Short mmCIF file of C-alpha atoms and ligand atoms in Angstrom, two decimals:
data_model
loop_
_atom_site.label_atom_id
_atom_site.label_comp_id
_atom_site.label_asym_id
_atom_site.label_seq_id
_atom_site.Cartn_x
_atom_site.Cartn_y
_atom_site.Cartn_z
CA UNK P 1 48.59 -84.77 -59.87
CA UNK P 2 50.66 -87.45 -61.32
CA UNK P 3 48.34 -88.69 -63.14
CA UNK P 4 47.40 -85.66 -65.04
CA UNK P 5 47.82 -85.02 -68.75
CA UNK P 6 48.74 -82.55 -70.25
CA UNK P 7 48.85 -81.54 -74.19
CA UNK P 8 51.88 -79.12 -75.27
CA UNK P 9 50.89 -77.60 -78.37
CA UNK P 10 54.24 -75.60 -79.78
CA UNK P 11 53.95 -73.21 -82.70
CA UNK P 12 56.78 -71.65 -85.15
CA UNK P 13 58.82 -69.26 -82.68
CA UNK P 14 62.22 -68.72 -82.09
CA UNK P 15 61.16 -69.70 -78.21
CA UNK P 16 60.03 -73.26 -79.33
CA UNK P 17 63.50 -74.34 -78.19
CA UNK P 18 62.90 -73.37 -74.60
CA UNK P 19 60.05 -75.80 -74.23
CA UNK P 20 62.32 -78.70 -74.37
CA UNK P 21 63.24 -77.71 -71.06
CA UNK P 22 59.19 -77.58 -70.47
CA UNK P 23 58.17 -80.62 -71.68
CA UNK P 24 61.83 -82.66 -69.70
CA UNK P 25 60.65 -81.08 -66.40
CA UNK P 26 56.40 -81.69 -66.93
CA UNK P 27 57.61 -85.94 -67.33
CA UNK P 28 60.05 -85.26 -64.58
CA UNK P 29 57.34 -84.75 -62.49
CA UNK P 30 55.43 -87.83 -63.20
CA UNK P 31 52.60 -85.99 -65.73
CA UNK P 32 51.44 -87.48 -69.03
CA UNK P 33 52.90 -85.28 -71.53
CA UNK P 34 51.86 -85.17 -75.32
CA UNK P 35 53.89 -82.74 -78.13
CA UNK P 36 51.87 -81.33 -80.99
CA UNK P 37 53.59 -78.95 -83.18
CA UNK P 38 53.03 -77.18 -85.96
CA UNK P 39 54.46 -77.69 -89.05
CA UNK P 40 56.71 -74.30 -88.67
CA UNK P 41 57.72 -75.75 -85.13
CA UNK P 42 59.78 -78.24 -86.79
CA UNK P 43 61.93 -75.84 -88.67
CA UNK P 44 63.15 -75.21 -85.31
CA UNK P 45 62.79 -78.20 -82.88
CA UNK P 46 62.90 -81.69 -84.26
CA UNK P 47 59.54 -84.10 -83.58
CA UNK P 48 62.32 -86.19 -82.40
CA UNK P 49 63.59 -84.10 -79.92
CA UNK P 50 60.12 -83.93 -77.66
CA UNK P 51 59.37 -87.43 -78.74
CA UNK P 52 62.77 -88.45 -76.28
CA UNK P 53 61.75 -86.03 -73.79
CA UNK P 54 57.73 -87.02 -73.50
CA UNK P 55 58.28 -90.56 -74.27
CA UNK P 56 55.39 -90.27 -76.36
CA UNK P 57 54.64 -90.28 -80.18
CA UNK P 58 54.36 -86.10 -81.71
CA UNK P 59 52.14 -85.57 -83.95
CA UNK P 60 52.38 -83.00 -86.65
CA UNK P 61 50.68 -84.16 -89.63
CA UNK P 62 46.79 -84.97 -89.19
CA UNK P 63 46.33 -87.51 -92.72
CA UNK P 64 49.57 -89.39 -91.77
CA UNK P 65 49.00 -92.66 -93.28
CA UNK P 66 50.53 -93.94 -90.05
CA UNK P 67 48.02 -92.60 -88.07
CA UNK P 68 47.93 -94.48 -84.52
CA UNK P 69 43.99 -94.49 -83.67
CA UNK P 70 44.71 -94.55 -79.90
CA UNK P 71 46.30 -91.22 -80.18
CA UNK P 72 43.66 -89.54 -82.55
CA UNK P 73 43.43 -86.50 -81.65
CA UNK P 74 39.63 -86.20 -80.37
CA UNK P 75 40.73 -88.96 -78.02
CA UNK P 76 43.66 -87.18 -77.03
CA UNK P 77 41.50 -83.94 -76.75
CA UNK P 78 38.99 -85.79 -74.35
CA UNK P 79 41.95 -87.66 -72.32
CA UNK P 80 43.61 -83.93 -71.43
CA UNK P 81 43.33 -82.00 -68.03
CA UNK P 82 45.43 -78.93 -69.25
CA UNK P 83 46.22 -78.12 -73.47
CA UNK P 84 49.39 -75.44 -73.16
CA UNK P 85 50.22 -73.78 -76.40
CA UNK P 86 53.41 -72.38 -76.17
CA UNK P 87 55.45 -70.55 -77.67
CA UNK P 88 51.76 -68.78 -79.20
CA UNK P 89 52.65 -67.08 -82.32
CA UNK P 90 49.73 -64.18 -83.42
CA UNK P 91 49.09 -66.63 -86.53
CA UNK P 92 47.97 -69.72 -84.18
CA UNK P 93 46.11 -66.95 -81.56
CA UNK P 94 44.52 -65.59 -84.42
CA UNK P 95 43.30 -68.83 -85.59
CA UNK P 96 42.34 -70.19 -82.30
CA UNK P 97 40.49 -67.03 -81.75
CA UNK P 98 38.13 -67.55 -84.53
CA UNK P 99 37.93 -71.46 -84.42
CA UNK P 100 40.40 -72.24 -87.19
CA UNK P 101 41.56 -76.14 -87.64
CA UNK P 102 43.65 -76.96 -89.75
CA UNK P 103 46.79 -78.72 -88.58
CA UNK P 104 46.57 -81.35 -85.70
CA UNK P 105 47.64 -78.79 -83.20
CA UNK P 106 44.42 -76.57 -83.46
CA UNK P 107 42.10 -78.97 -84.64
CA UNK P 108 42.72 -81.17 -81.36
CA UNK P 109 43.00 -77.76 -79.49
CA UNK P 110 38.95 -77.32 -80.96
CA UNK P 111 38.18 -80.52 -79.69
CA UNK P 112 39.26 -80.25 -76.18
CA UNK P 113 37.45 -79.09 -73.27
CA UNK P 114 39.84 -78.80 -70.69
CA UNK P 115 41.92 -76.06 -69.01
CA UNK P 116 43.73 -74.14 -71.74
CA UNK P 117 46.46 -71.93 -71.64
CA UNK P 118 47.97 -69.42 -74.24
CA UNK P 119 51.55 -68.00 -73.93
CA UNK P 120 51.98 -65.96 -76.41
CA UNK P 121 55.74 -64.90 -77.92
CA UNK P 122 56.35 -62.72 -80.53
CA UNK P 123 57.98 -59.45 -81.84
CA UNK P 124 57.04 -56.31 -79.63
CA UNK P 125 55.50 -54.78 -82.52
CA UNK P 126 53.39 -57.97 -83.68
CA UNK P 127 52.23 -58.56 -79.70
CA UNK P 128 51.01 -54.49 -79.96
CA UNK P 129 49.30 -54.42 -83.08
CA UNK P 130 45.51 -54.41 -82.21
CA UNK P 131 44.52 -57.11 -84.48
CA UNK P 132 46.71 -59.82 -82.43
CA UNK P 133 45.43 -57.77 -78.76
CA UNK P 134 41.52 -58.28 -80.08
CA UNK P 135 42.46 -61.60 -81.11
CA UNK P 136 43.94 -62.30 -77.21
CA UNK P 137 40.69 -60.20 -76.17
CA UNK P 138 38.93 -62.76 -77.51
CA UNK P 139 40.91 -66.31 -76.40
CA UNK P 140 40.19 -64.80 -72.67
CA UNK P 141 36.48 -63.98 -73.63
CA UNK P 142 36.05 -67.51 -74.05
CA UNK P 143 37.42 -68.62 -70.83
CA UNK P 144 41.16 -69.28 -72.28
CA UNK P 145 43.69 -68.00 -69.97
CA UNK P 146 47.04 -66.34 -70.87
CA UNK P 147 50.36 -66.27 -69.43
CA UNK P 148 51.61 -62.28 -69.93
CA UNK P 149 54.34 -62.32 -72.74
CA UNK P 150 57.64 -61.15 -70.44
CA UNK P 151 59.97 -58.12 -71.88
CA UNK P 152 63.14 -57.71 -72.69
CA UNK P 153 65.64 -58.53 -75.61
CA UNK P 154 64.01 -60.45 -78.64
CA UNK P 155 65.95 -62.73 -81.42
CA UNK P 156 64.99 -60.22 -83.83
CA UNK P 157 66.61 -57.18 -82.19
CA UNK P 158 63.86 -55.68 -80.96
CA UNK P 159 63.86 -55.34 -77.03
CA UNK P 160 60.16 -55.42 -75.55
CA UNK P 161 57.40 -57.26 -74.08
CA UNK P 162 56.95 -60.44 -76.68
CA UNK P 163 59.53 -62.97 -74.69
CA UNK P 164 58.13 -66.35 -73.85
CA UNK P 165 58.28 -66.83 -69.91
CA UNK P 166 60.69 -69.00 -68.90
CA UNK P 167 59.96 -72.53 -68.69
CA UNK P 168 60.09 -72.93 -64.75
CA UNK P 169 57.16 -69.81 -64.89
CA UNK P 170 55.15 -71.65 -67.45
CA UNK P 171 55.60 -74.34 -65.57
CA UNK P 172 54.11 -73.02 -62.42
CA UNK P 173 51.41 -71.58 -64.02
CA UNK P 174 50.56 -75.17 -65.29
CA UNK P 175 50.96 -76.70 -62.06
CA UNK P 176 48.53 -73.02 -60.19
CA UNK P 177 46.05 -74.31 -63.04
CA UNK P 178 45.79 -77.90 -62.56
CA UNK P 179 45.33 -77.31 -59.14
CA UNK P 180 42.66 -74.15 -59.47
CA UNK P 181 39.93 -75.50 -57.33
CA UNK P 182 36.29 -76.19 -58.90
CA UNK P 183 34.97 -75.42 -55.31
CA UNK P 184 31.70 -73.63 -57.26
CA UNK P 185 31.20 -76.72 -59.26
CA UNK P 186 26.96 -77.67 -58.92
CA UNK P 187 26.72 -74.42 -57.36
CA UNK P 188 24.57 -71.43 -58.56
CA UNK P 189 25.62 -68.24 -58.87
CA UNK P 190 23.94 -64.85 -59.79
CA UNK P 191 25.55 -61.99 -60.71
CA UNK P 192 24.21 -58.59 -61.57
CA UNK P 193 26.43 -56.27 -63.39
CA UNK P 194 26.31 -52.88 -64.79
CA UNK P 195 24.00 -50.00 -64.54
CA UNK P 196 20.55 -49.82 -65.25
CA UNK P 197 18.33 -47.16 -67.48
CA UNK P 198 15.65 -45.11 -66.04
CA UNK P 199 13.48 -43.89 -69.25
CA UNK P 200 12.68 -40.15 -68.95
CA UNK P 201 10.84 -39.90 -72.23
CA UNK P 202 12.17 -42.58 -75.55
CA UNK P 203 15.23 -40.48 -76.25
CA UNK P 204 16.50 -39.37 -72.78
CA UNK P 205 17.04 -41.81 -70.16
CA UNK P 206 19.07 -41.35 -65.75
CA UNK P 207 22.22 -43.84 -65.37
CA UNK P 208 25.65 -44.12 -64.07
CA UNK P 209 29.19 -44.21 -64.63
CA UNK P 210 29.15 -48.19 -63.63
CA UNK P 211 31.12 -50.32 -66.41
CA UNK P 212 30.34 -53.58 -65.83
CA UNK P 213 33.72 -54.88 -65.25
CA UNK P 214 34.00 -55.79 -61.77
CA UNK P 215 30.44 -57.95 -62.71
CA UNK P 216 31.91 -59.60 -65.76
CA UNK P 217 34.98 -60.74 -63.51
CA UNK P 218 33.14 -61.82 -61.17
CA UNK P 219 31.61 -63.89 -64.05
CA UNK P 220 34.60 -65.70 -65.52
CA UNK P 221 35.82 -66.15 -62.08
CA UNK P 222 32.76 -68.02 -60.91
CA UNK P 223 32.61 -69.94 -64.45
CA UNK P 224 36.34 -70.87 -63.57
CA UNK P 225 35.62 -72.51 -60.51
CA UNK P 226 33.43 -74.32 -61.83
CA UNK P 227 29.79 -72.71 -61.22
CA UNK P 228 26.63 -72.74 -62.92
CA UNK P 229 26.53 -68.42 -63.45
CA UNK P 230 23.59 -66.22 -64.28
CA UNK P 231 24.96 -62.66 -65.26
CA UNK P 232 22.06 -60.46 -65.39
CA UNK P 233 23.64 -57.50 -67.24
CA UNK P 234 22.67 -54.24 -67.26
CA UNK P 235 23.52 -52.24 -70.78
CA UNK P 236 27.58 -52.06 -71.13
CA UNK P 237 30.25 -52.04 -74.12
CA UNK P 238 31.69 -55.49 -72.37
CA UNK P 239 31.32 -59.15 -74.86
CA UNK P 240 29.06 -61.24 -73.03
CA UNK P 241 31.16 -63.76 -71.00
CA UNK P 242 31.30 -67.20 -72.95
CA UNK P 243 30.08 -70.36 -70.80
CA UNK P 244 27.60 -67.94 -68.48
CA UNK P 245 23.46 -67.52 -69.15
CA UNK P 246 23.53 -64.05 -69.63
CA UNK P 247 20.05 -61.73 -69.24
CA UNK P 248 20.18 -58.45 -70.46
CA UNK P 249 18.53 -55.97 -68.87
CA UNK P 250 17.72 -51.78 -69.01
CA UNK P 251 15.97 -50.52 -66.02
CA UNK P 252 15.79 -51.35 -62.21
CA UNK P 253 12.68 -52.37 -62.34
CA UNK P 254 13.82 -55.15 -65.13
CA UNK P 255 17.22 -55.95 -63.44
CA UNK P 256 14.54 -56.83 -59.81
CA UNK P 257 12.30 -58.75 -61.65
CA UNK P 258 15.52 -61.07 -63.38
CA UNK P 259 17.32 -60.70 -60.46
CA UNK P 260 14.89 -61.76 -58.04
CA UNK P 261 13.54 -64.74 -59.77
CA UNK P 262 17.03 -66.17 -60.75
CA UNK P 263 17.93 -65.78 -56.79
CA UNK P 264 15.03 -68.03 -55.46
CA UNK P 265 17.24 -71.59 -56.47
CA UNK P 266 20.86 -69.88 -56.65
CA UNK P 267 23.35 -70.89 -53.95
CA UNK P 268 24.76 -67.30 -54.09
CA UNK P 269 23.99 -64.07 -55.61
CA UNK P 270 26.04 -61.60 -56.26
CA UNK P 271 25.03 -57.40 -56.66
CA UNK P 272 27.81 -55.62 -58.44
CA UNK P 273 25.44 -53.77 -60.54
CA UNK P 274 25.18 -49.98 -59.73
CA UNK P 275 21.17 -50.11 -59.71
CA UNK P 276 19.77 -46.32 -59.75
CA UNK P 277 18.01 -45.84 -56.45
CA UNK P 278 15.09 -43.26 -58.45
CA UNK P 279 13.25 -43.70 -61.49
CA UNK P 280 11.22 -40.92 -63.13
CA UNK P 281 7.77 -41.10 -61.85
CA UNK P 282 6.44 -41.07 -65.03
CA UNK P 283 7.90 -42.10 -68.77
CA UNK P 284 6.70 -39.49 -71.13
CA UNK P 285 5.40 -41.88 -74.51
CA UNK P 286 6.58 -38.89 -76.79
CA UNK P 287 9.94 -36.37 -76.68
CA UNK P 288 9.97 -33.58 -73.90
CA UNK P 289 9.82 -30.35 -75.82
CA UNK P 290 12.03 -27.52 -74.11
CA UNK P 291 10.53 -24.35 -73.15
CA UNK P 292 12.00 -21.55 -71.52
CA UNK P 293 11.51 -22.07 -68.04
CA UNK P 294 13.88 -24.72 -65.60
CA UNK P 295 12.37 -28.13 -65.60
CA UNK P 296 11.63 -30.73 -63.05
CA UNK P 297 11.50 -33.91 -63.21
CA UNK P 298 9.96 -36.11 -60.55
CA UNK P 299 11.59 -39.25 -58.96
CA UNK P 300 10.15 -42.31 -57.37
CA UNK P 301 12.22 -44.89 -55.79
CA UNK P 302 13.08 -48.18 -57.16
CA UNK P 303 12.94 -51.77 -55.21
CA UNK P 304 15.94 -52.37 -53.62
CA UNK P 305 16.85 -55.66 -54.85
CA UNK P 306 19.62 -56.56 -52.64
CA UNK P 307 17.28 -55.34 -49.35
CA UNK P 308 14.75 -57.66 -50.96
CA UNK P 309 16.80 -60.66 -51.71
CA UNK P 310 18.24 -60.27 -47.58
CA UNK P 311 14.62 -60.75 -46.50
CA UNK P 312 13.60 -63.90 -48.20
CA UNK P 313 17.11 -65.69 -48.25
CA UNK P 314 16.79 -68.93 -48.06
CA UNK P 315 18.60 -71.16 -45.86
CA UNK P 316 22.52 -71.53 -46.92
CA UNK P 317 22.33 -68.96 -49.67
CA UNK P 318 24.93 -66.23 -49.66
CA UNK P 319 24.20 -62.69 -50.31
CA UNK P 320 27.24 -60.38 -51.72
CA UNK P 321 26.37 -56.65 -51.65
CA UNK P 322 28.29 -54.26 -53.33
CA UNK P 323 29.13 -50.50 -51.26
CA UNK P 324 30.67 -47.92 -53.17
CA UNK P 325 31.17 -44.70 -51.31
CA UNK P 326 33.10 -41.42 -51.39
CA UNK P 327 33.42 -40.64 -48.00
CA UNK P 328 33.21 -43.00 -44.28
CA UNK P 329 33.51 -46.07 -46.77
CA UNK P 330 33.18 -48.92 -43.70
CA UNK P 331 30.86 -47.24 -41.25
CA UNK P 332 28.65 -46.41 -44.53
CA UNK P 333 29.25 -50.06 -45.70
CA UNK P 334 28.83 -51.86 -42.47
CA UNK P 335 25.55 -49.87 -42.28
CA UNK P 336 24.31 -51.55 -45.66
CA UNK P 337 25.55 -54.60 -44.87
CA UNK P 338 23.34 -54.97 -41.37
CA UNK P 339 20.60 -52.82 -42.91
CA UNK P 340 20.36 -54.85 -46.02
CA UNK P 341 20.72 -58.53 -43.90
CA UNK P 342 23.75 -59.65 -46.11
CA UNK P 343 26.46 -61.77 -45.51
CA UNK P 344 29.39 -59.82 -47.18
CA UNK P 345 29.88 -56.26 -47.96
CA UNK P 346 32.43 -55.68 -50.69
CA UNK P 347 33.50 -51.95 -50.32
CA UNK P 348 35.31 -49.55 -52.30
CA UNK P 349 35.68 -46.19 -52.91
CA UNK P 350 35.73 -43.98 -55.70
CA UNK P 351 37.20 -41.43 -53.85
CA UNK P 352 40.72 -43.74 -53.95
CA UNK P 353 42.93 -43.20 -57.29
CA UNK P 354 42.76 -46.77 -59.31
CA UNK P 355 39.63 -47.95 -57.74
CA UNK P 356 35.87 -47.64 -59.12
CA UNK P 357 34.22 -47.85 -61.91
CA UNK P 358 35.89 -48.17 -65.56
CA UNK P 359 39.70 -48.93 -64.55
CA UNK P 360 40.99 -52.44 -64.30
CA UNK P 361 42.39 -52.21 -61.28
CA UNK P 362 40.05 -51.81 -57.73
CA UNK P 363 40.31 -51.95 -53.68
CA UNK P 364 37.81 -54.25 -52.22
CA UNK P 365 37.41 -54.42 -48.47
CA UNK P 366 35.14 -57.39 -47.54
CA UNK P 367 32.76 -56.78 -44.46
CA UNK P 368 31.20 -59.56 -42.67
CA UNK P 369 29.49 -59.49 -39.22
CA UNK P 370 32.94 -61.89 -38.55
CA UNK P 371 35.09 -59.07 -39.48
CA UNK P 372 36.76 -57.43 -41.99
CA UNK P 373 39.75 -58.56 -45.02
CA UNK P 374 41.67 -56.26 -47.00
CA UNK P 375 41.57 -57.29 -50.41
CA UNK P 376 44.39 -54.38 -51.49
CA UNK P 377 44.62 -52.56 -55.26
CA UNK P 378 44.12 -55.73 -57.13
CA UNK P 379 43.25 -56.11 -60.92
CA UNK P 380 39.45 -56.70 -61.18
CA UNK P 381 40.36 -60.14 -62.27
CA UNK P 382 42.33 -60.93 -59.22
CA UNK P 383 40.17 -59.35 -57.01
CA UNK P 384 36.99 -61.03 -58.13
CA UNK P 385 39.07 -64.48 -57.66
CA UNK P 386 39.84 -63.17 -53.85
CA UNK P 387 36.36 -62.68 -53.35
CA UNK P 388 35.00 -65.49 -54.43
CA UNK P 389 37.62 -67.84 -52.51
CA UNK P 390 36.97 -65.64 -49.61
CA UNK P 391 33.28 -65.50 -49.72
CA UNK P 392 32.36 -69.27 -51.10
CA UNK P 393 35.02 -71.55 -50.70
CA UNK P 394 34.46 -73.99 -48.36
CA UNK P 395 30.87 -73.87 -47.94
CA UNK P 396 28.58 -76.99 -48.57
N1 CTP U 1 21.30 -52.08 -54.72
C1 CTP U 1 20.17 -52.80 -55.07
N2 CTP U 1 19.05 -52.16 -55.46
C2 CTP U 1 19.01 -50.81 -55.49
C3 CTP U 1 20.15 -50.06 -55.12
C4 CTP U 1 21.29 -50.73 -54.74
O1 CTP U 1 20.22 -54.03 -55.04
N3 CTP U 1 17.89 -50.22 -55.89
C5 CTP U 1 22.50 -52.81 -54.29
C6 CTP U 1 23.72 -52.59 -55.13
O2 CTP U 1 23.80 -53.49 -56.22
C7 CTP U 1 24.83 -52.82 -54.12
C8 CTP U 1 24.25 -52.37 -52.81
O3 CTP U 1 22.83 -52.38 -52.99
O4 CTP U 1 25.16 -54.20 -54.02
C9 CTP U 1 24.66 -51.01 -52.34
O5 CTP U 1 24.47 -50.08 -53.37
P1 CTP U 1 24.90 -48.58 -53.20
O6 CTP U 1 24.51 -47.81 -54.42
O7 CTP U 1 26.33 -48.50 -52.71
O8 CTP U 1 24.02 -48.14 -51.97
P2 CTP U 1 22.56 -47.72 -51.80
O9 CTP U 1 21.89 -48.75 -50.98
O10 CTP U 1 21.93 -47.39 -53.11
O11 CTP U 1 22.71 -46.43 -50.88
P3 CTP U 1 23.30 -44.97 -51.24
O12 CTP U 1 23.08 -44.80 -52.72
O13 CTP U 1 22.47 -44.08 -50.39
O14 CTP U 1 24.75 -45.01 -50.83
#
């Protein structure tokens, strides 16, 4: 750890004073610690200030004519295991959102490839508005991760969420990060995600209420930890996840055929979609016409993919399935995950308030022939992170 280096990017808030106590208690600790700020950061810190506390050179201005090259900033970008921008005002998210450099701070912050993290401070009203939210929508979308703004009373009056943590929080999260294990790293990982379409005739088509979200998790998650993902992606109103080889896909019969031939060299595969079990038996080419009498409309059934991928697993490769039920949700899973030769059942059911399909918040219980874990009402983030530790960690 003590090794580690870290970059502290700080931005024009009223907060920028508290990460003096940040940056003091990061060299305490024996990390590397370099100080960007932005030009507006120095109307309220001095440079000087974090220069004493990080024993290293801050750099604000990117043409200073006393440039040092050892601490240009695409070296400095390369050297870093962690950049922290904090406090994040919505004009430096909104820029790092859409890949603006044009101070030191976010240019180096464009260059880096490490772990970053984005604490955002500002006025309630500012943190709200749905411009700065897409703008944070988008940081996470491309595998940025944010420490929640905490609430309470703000310098301008205003009491609400839009506080900066306090530094001992930040802190920890910095420390939780640095130490986030890259256990999936060489590994291969498919995921499926999302429903599928069954054509009836070119306008009408059978699905589900599946979202995609729990998939898309599962997604960063695995990215996070350092695997190579596959998110075969059934149609959903989700961004693709940034870092991840996504294949989109409409029917069953599309989401086997990606599904199946992605699994042959993965290490694990994963089958959150919500695959329909029927397909019309036959797609009309032109539009139904409606006539007076009921209609009927014949069903075959579809491959089951995860059945299919539990008979040819290769050796080591582990096989998530996904149960969703309504009613007897582990004597219905445990029959799926025996029936369907996998090595984990995640269950849930719809049937429990803030579990399912479109919230963000679910209740995973993990089946294995071992046993079962209780994952609890989780966020969909959190619980795809318990699942994969659970499931994957540890394994060659
Ligand atoms: N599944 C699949 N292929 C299908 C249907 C389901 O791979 N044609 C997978 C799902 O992705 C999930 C698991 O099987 O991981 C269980 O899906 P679920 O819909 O809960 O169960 P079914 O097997 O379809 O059984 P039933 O609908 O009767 O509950």
């Amino acid at each position: 750890m003590k090794n580690k280096c870290i970059i502290v990017g700080v931005t024009g808030g009223i907060a920028a004073y508290k990460i003096c106590s940040l940056v003091s208690s990061l060299k305490k600790k024996g990390y590397e610690v370099h100080v960007l700020m932005t030009k507006e950061a120095e109307a309220f810190v001095t440079p000087l200030t974090f220069q004493t506390l990080s024993g290293q050179r801050v750099i604000t201005d990117m043409f200073s004519v006393d440039f040092v090259p050892d601490v240009h900033h695409i070296s400095l970008a390369a050297k870093a295991d962690l950049f922290v921008i904090a406090p994040a005002t919505a004009n430096v998210i909104a820029k790092i959102a859409h890949g603006i450099a044009d101070d030191m701070l976010t240019t180096t912050f464009l260059a880096a490839e490490c772990t970053k993290l984005i604490v955002p401070a500002m006025n309630t009203h500012m943190l709200e508005n749905p411009v700065t939210q897409d703008n944070i929508a988008i940081c996470r979308k491309y595998g940025m991760r944010i420490q929640e703004a905490a609430e309470g009373y703000l310098a301008c009056g205003d009491t609400g969420k839009g506080r900066l943590p306090e530094p001992d929080e930040i802190l920890d999260r910095i420390e939780e990060l640095l130490e986030e294990d890259k256990f999936l790293s060489g590994k291969k990982v498919v995921i499926s995600a999302g429903p599928t379409q069954e054509a009836i005739d070119p306008v009408r088509y059978i699905t589900n209420h599946s979202s995609g979200k729990m998939g898309y998790e599962l997604a960063k998650a695995a990215r996070n930890y350092g695997a190579d993902v596959t998110l075969v992606s059934g149609k959903t109103s989700l961004d693709p996840v940034a870092g991840v080889h996504m294949i989109p896909v409409v029917s069953a019969a599309d989401m086997a055929e990606a599904v199946i031939r992605e699994a042959a060299d993965a290490d694990a595969v994963i089958m959150s979609a919500a695959v329909a079990d029927y397909t019309p038996s036959e797609t009309a080419d032109h539009k139904l016409k409606k006539s007076d009498d009921d209609m009927y409309i014949s069903l075959k059934r579809t491959t089951d993919i995860l059945a299919s991928l539990g008979k040819t697993k290769p050796e080591g490769q582990v096989i998530i399935g996904f149960a969703m039920e309504t009613e007897d949700l582990i004597a219905n899973a445990s029959g799926k995950l025996v029936k369907k030769n996998c090595d984990y059942i995640a269950a849930n059911s719809i049937a429990e308030k803030g579990a399912g399909f479109a919230g963000d918040t679910n209740h995973v219980i993990l089946l294995s022939r071992d046993g079962k874990y209780d994952i609890g009402m989780r966020s969909k983030e959190e619980t795809a992170a318990e699942i994969l530790k659970h499931c994957l960690k540890g394994r060659s």
